[in-house]
PDB file of C-alpha atoms in Angstrom:
ATOM      1  CA  UNK A   1      -6.155  11.475  -3.837  1.00  0.00           C
ATOM      2  CA  UNK A   2      -2.858  13.282  -3.761  1.00  0.00           C
ATOM      3  CA  UNK A   3      -1.309  10.623  -1.538  1.00  0.00           C
ATOM      4  CA  UNK A   4      -1.766   8.163  -4.397  1.00  0.00           C
ATOM      5  CA  UNK A   5       0.793  10.153  -6.390  1.00  0.00           C
ATOM      6  CA  UNK A   6       3.268   9.756  -3.535  1.00  0.00           C
ATOM      7  CA  UNK A   7       2.587   6.033  -3.159  1.00  0.00           C
ATOM      8  CA  UNK A   8       2.960   5.369  -6.888  1.00  0.00           C
ATOM      9  CA  UNK A   9       6.147   7.406  -7.164  1.00  0.00           C
ATOM     10  CA  UNK A  10       7.806   5.771  -4.150  1.00  0.00           C
ATOM     11  CA  UNK A  11       6.843   2.185  -4.976  1.00  0.00           C
ATOM     12  CA  UNK A  12       7.633   2.483  -8.689  1.00  0.00           C
ATOM     13  CA  UNK A  13      11.100   3.838  -7.811  1.00  0.00           C
ATOM     14  CA  UNK A  14      11.815   1.179  -5.163  1.00  0.00           C
ATOM     15  CA  UNK A  15      14.145  -1.539  -6.469  1.00  0.00           C
ATOM     16  CA  UNK A  16      13.034  -4.196  -3.962  1.00  0.00           C
ATOM     17  CA  UNK A  17       9.334  -3.680  -4.753  1.00  0.00           C
ATOM     18  CA  UNK A  18      10.056  -3.501  -8.488  1.00  0.00           C
ATOM     19  CA  UNK A  19      11.981  -6.780  -8.395  1.00  0.00           C
ATOM     20  CA  UNK A  20       8.815  -8.505  -7.114  1.00  0.00           C
ATOM     21  CA  UNK A  21       5.928  -6.757  -8.900  1.00  0.00           C
ATOM     22  CA  UNK A  22       7.503  -4.639 -11.621  1.00  0.00           C
ATOM     23  CA  UNK A  23       5.066  -1.813 -12.330  1.00  0.00           C
ATOM     24  CA  UNK A  24       1.968  -3.783 -11.238  1.00  0.00           C
ATOM     25  CA  UNK A  25       0.922  -1.243  -8.580  1.00  0.00           C
ATOM     26  CA  UNK A  26      -2.705  -0.190  -8.897  1.00  0.00           C
ATOM     27  CA  UNK A  27      -5.151   2.109  -7.100  1.00  0.00           C
ATOM     28  CA  UNK A  28      -8.434   0.485  -5.976  1.00  0.00           C
ATOM     29  CA  UNK A  29      -8.558  -2.707  -8.115  1.00  0.00           C
ATOM     30  CA  UNK A  30      -6.586  -5.097 -10.309  1.00  0.00           C
ATOM     31  CA  UNK A  31      -7.254  -4.389 -14.001  1.00  0.00           C
ATOM     32  CA  UNK A  32      -8.892  -7.067 -16.146  1.00  0.00           C
ATOM     33  CA  UNK A  33      -6.388  -9.810 -16.951  1.00  0.00           C
ATOM     34  CA  UNK A  34      -4.063  -8.462 -14.252  1.00  0.00           C
ATOM     35  CA  UNK A  35      -0.921 -10.451 -13.550  1.00  0.00           C
ATOM     36  CA  UNK A  36       0.220 -11.597 -10.107  1.00  0.00           C
ATOM     37  CA  UNK A  37       2.070 -10.759  -7.966  1.00  0.00           C
ATOM     38  CA  UNK A  38       0.777  -7.203  -7.691  1.00  0.00           C
ATOM     39  CA  UNK A  39      -0.111  -4.437  -5.237  1.00  0.00           C
ATOM     40  CA  UNK A  40      -3.477  -2.703  -4.967  1.00  0.00           C
ATOM     41  CA  UNK A  41      -3.916   0.245  -2.608  1.00  0.00           C
ATOM     42  CA  UNK A  42      -6.982   2.020  -1.252  1.00  0.00           C
ATOM     43  CA  UNK A  43      -6.986   5.398   0.484  1.00  0.00           C
ATOM     44  CA  UNK A  44      -9.188   6.732   3.290  1.00  0.00           C
ATOM     45  CA  UNK A  45      -8.302  10.436   3.530  1.00  0.00           C
ATOM     46  CA  UNK A  46      -9.423  12.913   6.218  1.00  0.00           C
ATOM     47  CA  UNK A  47      -8.224  16.195   7.735  1.00  0.00           C
ATOM     48  CA  UNK A  48      -5.394  15.620  10.196  1.00  0.00           C
ATOM     49  CA  UNK A  49      -6.788  18.237  12.583  1.00  0.00           C
ATOM     50  CA  UNK A  50     -10.277  17.054  13.521  1.00  0.00           C
ATOM     51  CA  UNK A  51     -11.130  20.294  15.414  1.00  0.00           C
ATOM     52  CA  UNK A  52     -12.780  21.815  12.326  1.00  0.00           C
ATOM     53  CA  UNK A  53     -12.222  25.319  13.665  1.00  0.00           C
ATOM     54  CA  UNK A  54      -9.775  26.330  10.919  1.00  0.00           C
ATOM     55  CA  UNK A  55      -8.518  25.178   7.536  1.00  0.00           C
ATOM     56  CA  UNK A  56      -5.581  22.897   8.246  1.00  0.00           C
ATOM     57  CA  UNK A  57      -2.708  22.212   5.902  1.00  0.00           C
ATOM     58  CA  UNK A  58      -2.290  18.500   6.710  1.00  0.00           C
ATOM     59  CA  UNK A  59      -4.361  15.447   5.883  1.00  0.00           C
ATOM     60  CA  UNK A  60      -4.264  11.976   7.395  1.00  0.00           C
ATOM     61  CA  UNK A  61      -4.533   9.118   4.927  1.00  0.00           C
ATOM     62  CA  UNK A  62      -5.051   5.569   6.123  1.00  0.00           C
ATOM     63  CA  UNK A  63      -3.878   3.426   3.221  1.00  0.00           C
ATOM     64  CA  UNK A  64      -4.614  -0.267   2.860  1.00  0.00           C
ATOM     65  CA  UNK A  65      -2.290  -2.233   0.607  1.00  0.00           C
ATOM     66  CA  UNK A  66      -3.571  -5.527  -0.793  1.00  0.00           C
ATOM     67  CA  UNK A  67      -0.630  -7.696  -1.836  1.00  0.00           C
ATOM     68  CA  UNK A  68      -1.544 -10.538  -4.189  1.00  0.00           C
ATOM     69  CA  UNK A  69       0.220 -13.723  -5.391  1.00  0.00           C
ATOM     70  CA  UNK A  70      -1.120 -16.801  -7.215  1.00  0.00           C
ATOM     71  CA  UNK A  71      -1.988 -20.036  -5.411  1.00  0.00           C
ATOM     72  CA  UNK A  72      -0.191 -22.027  -8.086  1.00  0.00           C
ATOM     73  CA  UNK A  73       3.099 -20.966  -6.563  1.00  0.00           C
ATOM     74  CA  UNK A  74       2.015 -22.516  -3.204  1.00  0.00           C
ATOM     75  CA  UNK A  75       4.432 -21.796  -0.354  1.00  0.00           C
ATOM     76  CA  UNK A  76       6.643 -19.764  -2.688  1.00  0.00           C
ATOM     77  CA  UNK A  77       3.687 -17.405  -3.188  1.00  0.00           C
ATOM     78  CA  UNK A  78       3.486 -16.815   0.547  1.00  0.00           C
ATOM     79  CA  UNK A  79       7.229 -16.133   0.639  1.00  0.00           C
ATOM     80  CA  UNK A  80       6.774 -13.627  -2.207  1.00  0.00           C
ATOM     81  CA  UNK A  81       4.112 -11.840  -0.139  1.00  0.00           C
ATOM     82  CA  UNK A  82       6.352 -11.791   2.935  1.00  0.00           C
ATOM     83  CA  UNK A  83       9.181 -10.261   0.868  1.00  0.00           C
ATOM     84  CA  UNK A  84       6.831  -7.736  -0.726  1.00  0.00           C
ATOM     85  CA  UNK A  85       5.361  -6.772   2.646  1.00  0.00           C
ATOM     86  CA  UNK A  86       8.879  -6.225   4.030  1.00  0.00           C
ATOM     87  CA  UNK A  87       9.912  -4.144   0.991  1.00  0.00           C
ATOM     88  CA  UNK A  88       6.852  -1.889   1.291  1.00  0.00           C
ATOM     89  CA  UNK A  89       7.441  -1.503   5.020  1.00  0.00           C
ATOM     90  CA  UNK A  90      11.044  -0.445   4.369  1.00  0.00           C
ATOM     91  CA  UNK A  91       9.805   2.071   1.767  1.00  0.00           C
ATOM     92  CA  UNK A  92       7.209   3.704   4.045  1.00  0.00           C
ATOM     93  CA  UNK A  93       7.577   2.962   7.766  1.00  0.00           C
ATOM     94  CA  UNK A  94       8.681   6.116   9.614  1.00  0.00           C
ATOM     95  CA  UNK A  95       9.681   7.790   6.350  1.00  0.00           C
ATOM     96  CA  UNK A  96       9.132  11.425   5.415  1.00  0.00           C
ATOM     97  CA  UNK A  97       9.856  13.406   2.276  1.00  0.00           C
ATOM     98  CA  UNK A  98       8.521  14.498  -1.082  1.00  0.00           C
ATOM     99  CA  UNK A  99       7.772  12.249  -4.030  1.00  0.00           C
ATOM    100  CA  UNK A 100       5.288  12.599  -6.868  1.00  0.00           C
ATOM    101  CA  UNK A 101       4.897  16.250  -5.861  1.00  0.00           C
ATOM    102  CA  UNK A 102       3.436  15.316  -2.461  1.00  0.00           C
ATOM    103  CA  UNK A 103       5.096  16.131   0.880  1.00  0.00           C
ATOM    104  CA  UNK A 104       4.696  13.416   3.534  1.00  0.00           C
ATOM    105  CA  UNK A 105       5.432  14.569   7.079  1.00  0.00           C
ATOM    106  CA  UNK A 106       5.509  11.041   8.507  1.00  0.00           C
ATOM    107  CA  UNK A 107       4.199   7.588   7.736  1.00  0.00           C
ATOM    108  CA  UNK A 108       3.862   4.606  10.029  1.00  0.00           C
ATOM    109  CA  UNK A 109       2.985   0.937   9.676  1.00  0.00           C
ATOM    110  CA  UNK A 110      -0.235  -0.063  11.452  1.00  0.00           C
ATOM    111  CA  UNK A 111      -0.165  -3.830  10.845  1.00  0.00           C
ATOM    112  CA  UNK A 112      -0.941  -6.605   8.395  1.00  0.00           C
ATOM    113  CA  UNK A 113      -3.096  -9.698   8.104  1.00  0.00           C
ATOM    114  CA  UNK A 114      -3.040 -12.779   5.850  1.00  0.00           C
ATOM    115  CA  UNK A 115      -5.928 -13.818   3.636  1.00  0.00           C
ATOM    116  CA  UNK A 116      -6.917 -15.543   0.435  1.00  0.00           C
ATOM    117  CA  UNK A 117      -9.300 -15.172  -2.455  1.00  0.00           C
ATOM    118  CA  UNK A 118     -10.851 -18.461  -3.576  1.00  0.00           C
ATOM    119  CA  UNK A 119     -12.414 -16.865  -6.681  1.00  0.00           C
ATOM    120  CA  UNK A 120      -9.094 -15.590  -7.982  1.00  0.00           C
ATOM    121  CA  UNK A 121      -7.099 -18.518  -6.550  1.00  0.00           C
ATOM    122  CA  UNK A 122      -4.734 -16.062  -4.892  1.00  0.00           C
ATOM    123  CA  UNK A 123      -2.923 -15.486  -1.620  1.00  0.00           C
ATOM    124  CA  UNK A 124      -3.490 -12.090  -0.031  1.00  0.00           C
ATOM    125  CA  UNK A 125      -1.675 -10.023   2.553  1.00  0.00           C
ATOM    126  CA  UNK A 126      -3.340  -6.791   3.644  1.00  0.00           C
ATOM    127  CA  UNK A 127      -1.116  -4.125   5.233  1.00  0.00           C
ATOM    128  CA  UNK A 128      -2.250  -0.773   6.621  1.00  0.00           C
ATOM    129  CA  UNK A 129      -0.243   2.462   6.943  1.00  0.00           C
ATOM    130  CA  UNK A 130      -1.077   5.967   8.136  1.00  0.00           C
ATOM    131  CA  UNK A 131       0.390   8.894   6.183  1.00  0.00           C
ATOM    132  CA  UNK A 132       0.359  12.492   7.438  1.00  0.00           C
ATOM    133  CA  UNK A 133       0.776  14.660   4.342  1.00  0.00           C
ATOM    134  CA  UNK A 134       0.422  18.182   2.979  1.00  0.00           C
ATOM    135  CA  UNK A 135      -2.948  18.917   1.352  1.00  0.00           C
TER     136      UNK A 135
END
């Protein structure tokens, strides 16, 4: 998806995000032997204009960010996720502009929820954003 180029460009250039995860920002899944903390994002893209009576020039992408940190860090891991969630929100919430060759008209934060993954022994925070962007 084109919006993935925007997400990667913005997050990789953001100092606050980089201080927490470095370049560990991945589409869809964590690579084998991935290191925590990290960010994984998934995109659900659709036409912005649902009328289907003409070819529109905007798409609406609902993006889910999965923020991961290891259990071994205990409460510090949760604090890392809170800081990462705040940094991503600052980077995207009600922001517009061009990055990675993709023009975003507006983005807004839809919410987040805590979780965990017993298999990976990891804390999880899932945050959702809606991006309106040029096709």
